[in-house]
Tab-separated table of C-alpha atoms in Angstrom:
chain	number	residue	atom	x	y	z
A	292	MET	CA	5.714	129.493	-31.008
A	293	ARG	CA	4.747	126.403	-33.017
A	294	LYS	CA	4.947	123.204	-31.004
A	295	LYS	CA	7.310	120.655	-32.485
A	296	ARG	CA	6.156	117.115	-33.162
A	297	LEU	CA	8.616	114.673	-31.689
A	298	PHE	CA	7.316	111.658	-33.609
A	299	PRO	CA	8.099	110.845	-37.274
A	300	CYS	CA	4.729	109.342	-38.216
A	301	SER	CA	1.290	110.860	-38.703
A	302	ILE	CA	-0.829	111.699	-35.675
A	303	SER	CA	-3.517	109.200	-36.623
A	304	ASP	CA	-0.955	106.398	-37.052
A	305	LEU	CA	0.796	106.928	-33.721
A	306	PRO	CA	-1.793	105.205	-31.448
A	307	VAL	CA	-1.921	102.226	-33.822
A	308	LEU	CA	1.859	101.892	-33.884
A	309	ALA	CA	1.847	102.126	-30.093
A	310	GLU	CA	-0.586	99.199	-29.966
A	311	PHE	CA	1.757	97.180	-32.201
A	312	LEU	CA	4.611	97.883	-29.794
A	313	LEU	CA	2.593	96.819	-26.758
A	314	GLU	CA	1.641	93.560	-28.477
A	315	SER	CA	5.304	92.838	-29.144
A	316	LEU	CA	6.255	93.811	-25.600
A	317	GLY	CA	3.664	91.416	-24.194
A	318	ARG	CA	5.085	88.615	-26.302
A	319	ASP	CA	8.700	89.429	-25.388
A	320	ILE	CA	8.157	90.504	-21.769
A	321	ASN	CA	10.527	87.840	-20.426
A	322	ASP	CA	13.378	89.184	-22.564
A	323	PHE	CA	12.600	92.766	-21.522
A	324	SER	CA	12.232	92.028	-17.806
A	325	GLY	CA	15.475	90.040	-17.909
A	326	TYR	CA	17.171	93.079	-19.438
A	327	SER	CA	15.784	95.644	-16.989
A	328	PRO	CA	13.516	95.621	-13.918
A	329	LEU	CA	11.699	98.594	-15.425
A	330	PHE	CA	9.740	96.191	-17.591
A	331	THR	CA	6.984	94.327	-15.758
A	332	THR	CA	3.700	92.778	-16.852
A	333	SER	CA	1.922	95.975	-15.808
A	334	CYS	CA	4.370	98.478	-17.333
A	335	SER	CA	2.179	98.870	-20.409
A	336	ASP	CA	-0.851	100.089	-18.431
A	337	GLY	CA	0.312	103.708	-18.439
A	338	ILE	CA	0.954	103.616	-22.164
A	339	ARG	CA	-2.491	102.131	-22.829
A	340	ALA	CA	-4.010	105.060	-20.940
A	341	LYS	CA	-2.082	107.483	-23.157
A	342	ILE	CA	-3.246	105.627	-26.270
A	343	ILE	CA	-6.857	105.972	-25.123
A	344	THR	CA	-6.339	109.707	-24.575
A	345	CYS	CA	-4.904	110.114	-28.077
A	346	ARG	CA	-7.784	108.172	-29.629
A	347	GLU	CA	-10.313	110.314	-27.778
A	348	VAL	CA	-8.639	113.427	-29.147
A	349	THR	CA	-8.768	112.209	-32.757
A	350	ARG	CA	-12.385	111.075	-32.391
A	351	SER	CA	-13.274	114.603	-31.295
A	352	TRP	CA	-12.067	115.991	-34.642
A	353	THR	CA	-15.464	115.773	-36.341
A	354	PHE	CA	-14.232	117.713	-39.369
A	355	ILE	CA	-11.705	115.020	-40.338
A	356	LYS	CA	-14.287	112.864	-42.153
A	357	GLU	CA	-15.611	115.940	-43.935
A	358	LEU	CA	-12.084	116.859	-45.023
A	359	LYS	CA	-11.542	113.371	-46.402
A	360	SER	CA	-14.847	113.466	-48.294
A	361	VAL	CA	-14.211	116.941	-49.715
A	362	THR	CA	-10.707	116.006	-50.833
A	363	GLU	CA	-11.830	112.785	-52.527
A	364	THR	CA	-14.593	114.667	-54.353
A	365	LEU	CA	-12.154	117.411	-55.334
A	366	TYR	CA	-9.698	114.965	-56.888
A	367	SER	CA	-12.530	113.124	-58.651
A	368	ASP	CA	-13.908	116.366	-60.115
A	369	ILE	CA	-10.459	117.528	-61.213
A	370	HIS	CA	-9.888	114.344	-63.173
A	371	ALA	CA	-13.435	114.390	-64.585
A	372	LEU	CA	-12.636	117.803	-66.055
A	373	ARG	CA	-9.966	116.162	-68.226
A	374	VAL	CA	-12.700	114.198	-70.039
A	375	THR	CA	-14.764	117.340	-70.566
A	376	ILE	CA	-11.929	119.323	-72.128
A	377	ASN	CA	-10.665	116.499	-74.369
A	378	PRO	CA	-12.924	117.488	-77.323
A	379	VAL	CA	-11.616	121.063	-77.176
A	380	GLU	CA	-8.239	120.072	-78.590
A	381	GLY	CA	-9.885	118.576	-81.673
A	382	TYR	CA	-11.840	121.738	-82.369
A	383	VAL	CA	-8.764	123.900	-81.815
A	384	LYS	CA	-6.764	121.883	-84.333
A	385	LEU	CA	-9.601	121.977	-86.889
A	386	ALA	CA	-9.793	125.771	-86.564
A	387	ALA	CA	-6.028	126.309	-86.227
A	388	ALA	CA	-5.662	128.424	-89.365
A	389	SER	CA	-8.343	130.863	-88.166
A	390	LEU	CA	-7.232	131.327	-84.529
A	391	ASP	CA	-5.403	134.412	-83.291
A	392	VAL	CA	-2.903	132.204	-81.372
A	393	ALA	CA	-0.956	129.059	-82.160
A	394	VAL	CA	-2.507	125.751	-81.111
A	395	GLY	CA	0.172	125.328	-78.452
A	396	ASP	CA	-0.677	128.713	-76.941
A	397	VAL	CA	-4.415	128.166	-76.474
A	398	GLY	CA	-3.865	127.077	-72.860
A	399	LEU	CA	-4.681	123.379	-72.934
A	400	LYS	CA	-1.174	122.361	-71.823
A	401	GLU	CA	-1.394	124.435	-68.658
A	402	VAL	CA	-4.828	123.041	-67.808
A	403	ARG	CA	-3.724	119.452	-68.341
A	404	ARG	CA	-0.558	119.991	-66.313
A	405	SER	CA	-2.628	121.189	-63.346
A	406	ILE	CA	-5.065	118.294	-63.730
A	407	GLY	CA	-2.177	115.846	-63.754
A	408	LYS	CA	-0.843	117.328	-60.523
A	409	GLY	CA	-4.300	117.446	-58.933
A	410	ASN	CA	-3.616	121.097	-58.163
A	411	ALA	CA	-6.769	123.212	-57.980
A	412	GLU	CA	-4.762	126.314	-57.069
A	413	THR	CA	-3.236	126.497	-60.552
A	414	LEU	CA	-6.073	124.764	-62.400
A	415	VAL	CA	-8.745	127.412	-61.807
A	416	PRO	CA	-6.789	130.345	-63.297
A	417	ALA	CA	-5.488	128.115	-66.116
A	418	VAL	CA	-9.054	127.225	-67.122
A	419	ALA	CA	-10.031	130.891	-66.960
A	420	GLU	CA	-7.238	131.712	-69.421
A	421	LEU	CA	-8.250	128.837	-71.688
A	422	LEU	CA	-11.903	129.891	-71.760
A	423	SER	CA	-10.925	133.503	-72.455
A	424	THR	CA	-8.923	132.410	-75.491
A	425	LEU	CA	-11.661	130.079	-76.733
A	426	ARG	CA	-14.382	132.716	-76.425
A	427	ARG	CA	-12.199	135.283	-78.156
A	428	ASN	CA	-12.038	132.832	-81.071
A	429	ILE	CA	-15.583	131.535	-80.727
A	430	THR	CA	-16.637	132.313	-84.314
A	431	ALA	CA	-13.829	130.234	-85.806
A	432	LEU	CA	-14.393	127.408	-83.325
A	433	GLN	CA	-18.147	127.271	-83.834
A	434	ALA	CA	-17.552	127.072	-87.579
A	435	VAL	CA	-15.846	123.686	-87.013
A	436	GLY	CA	-18.491	122.392	-84.608
A	437	LEU	CA	-17.689	123.622	-81.080
A	438	GLN	CA	-20.831	124.374	-79.073
A	439	GLU	CA	-21.140	127.021	-76.374
A	440	SER	CA	-22.614	124.333	-74.120
A	441	LEU	CA	-19.169	122.684	-73.945
A	442	LEU	CA	-17.588	125.886	-72.664
A	443	VAL	CA	-20.398	126.298	-70.147
A	444	ALA	CA	-19.836	122.745	-68.894
A	445	ILE	CA	-16.108	123.434	-68.429
A	446	GLU	CA	-16.935	126.670	-66.631
A	447	GLU	CA	-19.424	125.006	-64.280
A	448	GLN	CA	-17.114	122.103	-63.434
A	449	THR	CA	-14.296	124.525	-62.688
A	450	ALA	CA	-16.519	126.609	-60.431
A	451	THR	CA	-17.365	123.471	-58.435
A	452	ILE	CA	-13.663	122.620	-58.167
A	453	ASP	CA	-12.916	126.132	-56.942
A	454	THR	CA	-15.632	125.866	-54.263
A	455	LEU	CA	-14.334	122.481	-53.100
A	456	ASN	CA	-10.779	123.803	-52.989
A	457	VAL	CA	-11.815	126.718	-50.770
A	458	LYS	CA	-13.661	124.318	-48.454
A	459	GLN	CA	-10.665	121.977	-48.340
A	460	ASN	CA	-8.370	124.858	-47.399
A	461	GLU	CA	-10.723	125.920	-44.610
A	462	LEU	CA	-10.870	122.386	-43.188
A	463	GLU	CA	-7.104	121.953	-43.439
A	464	SER	CA	-6.600	125.204	-41.544
A	465	GLU	CA	-8.932	123.964	-38.812
A	466	ARG	CA	-7.117	120.634	-38.665
A	467	ASN	CA	-3.757	122.357	-38.358
A	468	ARG	CA	-5.063	124.613	-35.592
A	469	VAL	CA	-6.504	121.745	-33.564
A	470	THR	CA	-3.493	119.527	-34.198
A	471	GLU	CA	-1.239	122.277	-32.866
A	472	GLN	CA	-3.293	122.420	-29.658
A	473	ASP	CA	-3.103	118.665	-29.118
A	474	THR	CA	0.531	118.086	-30.078
A	475	ASP	CA	1.565	117.672	-26.426
A	476	VAL	CA	-0.788	114.710	-25.979
A	477	PHE	CA	0.816	112.807	-28.855
A	478	ASN	CA	4.336	113.855	-27.909
A	479	ASP	CA	3.674	112.435	-24.444
A	480	LEU	CA	2.731	109.053	-25.937
A	481	TRP	CA	5.781	109.082	-28.185
A	482	LEU	CA	8.126	109.760	-25.283
A	483	ALA	CA	6.531	106.914	-23.305
A	484	LEU	CA	7.306	104.525	-26.167
A	485	GLN	CA	11.026	105.339	-26.260
A	486	PRO	CA	12.167	102.858	-23.560
A	487	ILE	CA	10.434	100.031	-25.452
A	488	LEU	CA	11.898	101.050	-28.803
A	489	GLU	CA	15.423	101.492	-27.461
A	490	THR	CA	15.380	98.290	-25.433
A	491	GLY	CA	14.020	96.334	-28.380
A	492	LYS	CA	16.980	97.516	-30.450
A	493	ALA	CA	19.412	96.692	-27.645
A	494	LEU	CA	18.004	93.184	-27.313
A	495	TYR	CA	17.554	92.137	-30.920
A	496	ARG	CA	19.958	94.107	-33.147
A	497	GLY	CA	22.311	91.576	-34.700
A	498	VAL	CA	20.542	88.785	-32.819
A	499	ASP	CA	16.990	88.509	-34.178
A	500	GLU	CA	16.250	90.693	-37.199
A	501	ALA	CA	12.597	89.644	-37.315
A	502	LYS	CA	11.979	90.822	-33.758
A	503	LEU	CA	14.068	93.942	-34.341
A	504	LYS	CA	11.538	95.010	-36.979
A	505	ASP	CA	8.828	94.879	-34.299
A	506	TYR	CA	10.637	97.703	-32.492
A	507	THR	CA	11.468	99.828	-35.523
A	508	ILE	CA	8.905	102.524	-36.356
A	509	ALA	CA	9.636	102.521	-40.099
A	510	GLN	CA	8.972	98.778	-40.230
A	511	LEU	CA	5.780	99.116	-38.191
A	512	GLU	CA	4.552	101.780	-40.608
A	513	LYS	CA	5.080	99.337	-43.486
A	514	ARG	CA	2.929	96.841	-41.611
A	515	LEU	CA	0.233	99.475	-41.163
A	516	HIS	CA	0.405	100.670	-44.777
A	517	PRO	CA	1.603	97.657	-46.799
A	518	HIS	CA	0.435	99.042	-50.132
A	519	PRO	CA	0.674	102.841	-50.015
A	520	HIS	CA	-0.839	104.681	-52.971
A	521	LYS	CA	0.341	107.996	-54.262
A	522	GLN	CA	-2.023	110.934	-54.047
A	523	PRO	CA	-1.939	113.530	-56.818
A	524	SER	CA	0.662	116.139	-55.958
A	525	GLY	CA	-0.243	119.673	-54.985
A	526	LYS	CA	-2.540	120.604	-52.142
A	527	GLY	CA	-4.458	117.594	-51.004
A	528	LEU	CA	-5.343	115.133	-48.287
A	529	LYS	CA	-2.702	114.693	-45.629
A	530	SER	CA	-2.100	111.462	-43.908
A	531	ASP	CA	-3.504	112.677	-40.627
A	532	ALA	CA	-6.886	113.178	-42.196
A	533	ALA	CA	-6.872	109.962	-44.059
A	534	GLY	CA	-6.127	107.788	-41.095
A	535	ALA	CA	-8.364	109.336	-38.459
């Protein structure tokens, strides 16, 4: 049975968010200790030990950096393919009257849609269909200037993308397997943070909105990622890999 993550953030973010909470607790320890005797100057020691354990686990995931590198290269190569195929549309339009399909049915739209989504899973077969149509009409296309070397370049770039996609899938599967094994370690840290989070809300809700943000996970995530950027959609780098 798959172990359930109890925390709403990524695995790699959790230890950092825990550190933020401990910093705030240290600053506000008088308020917390006045609220409950559970909070003492040494109450964070156990949580720090759990943070260290979580960091040791993520450092042991040697494949994380490789996954990040492969994914970045994959996205770069996918978008570079757009530049390579751009001249094809011009040749297709010049040879339109001699093609056995309409310009809109050559397959360029499907390829560009997959490139836009950063989705190698649909891009590879879409390129194969495009190349099949172009080679079937090669005589008409060469008559207007298309060179076989352009088709070869598209083919080679797509083969590289396919190889990177397979590697990315393998690394993601390994990450998911290892993450599943270590879920308990991170759940344990999350549960240890609950008294701090709940007490922070009890103390500062409606009283001090600035301090309340220091005990709200969504606000702490904004502090950690102040300018999030959108990855291309489709299969790609997950936040756990990016932050480890």
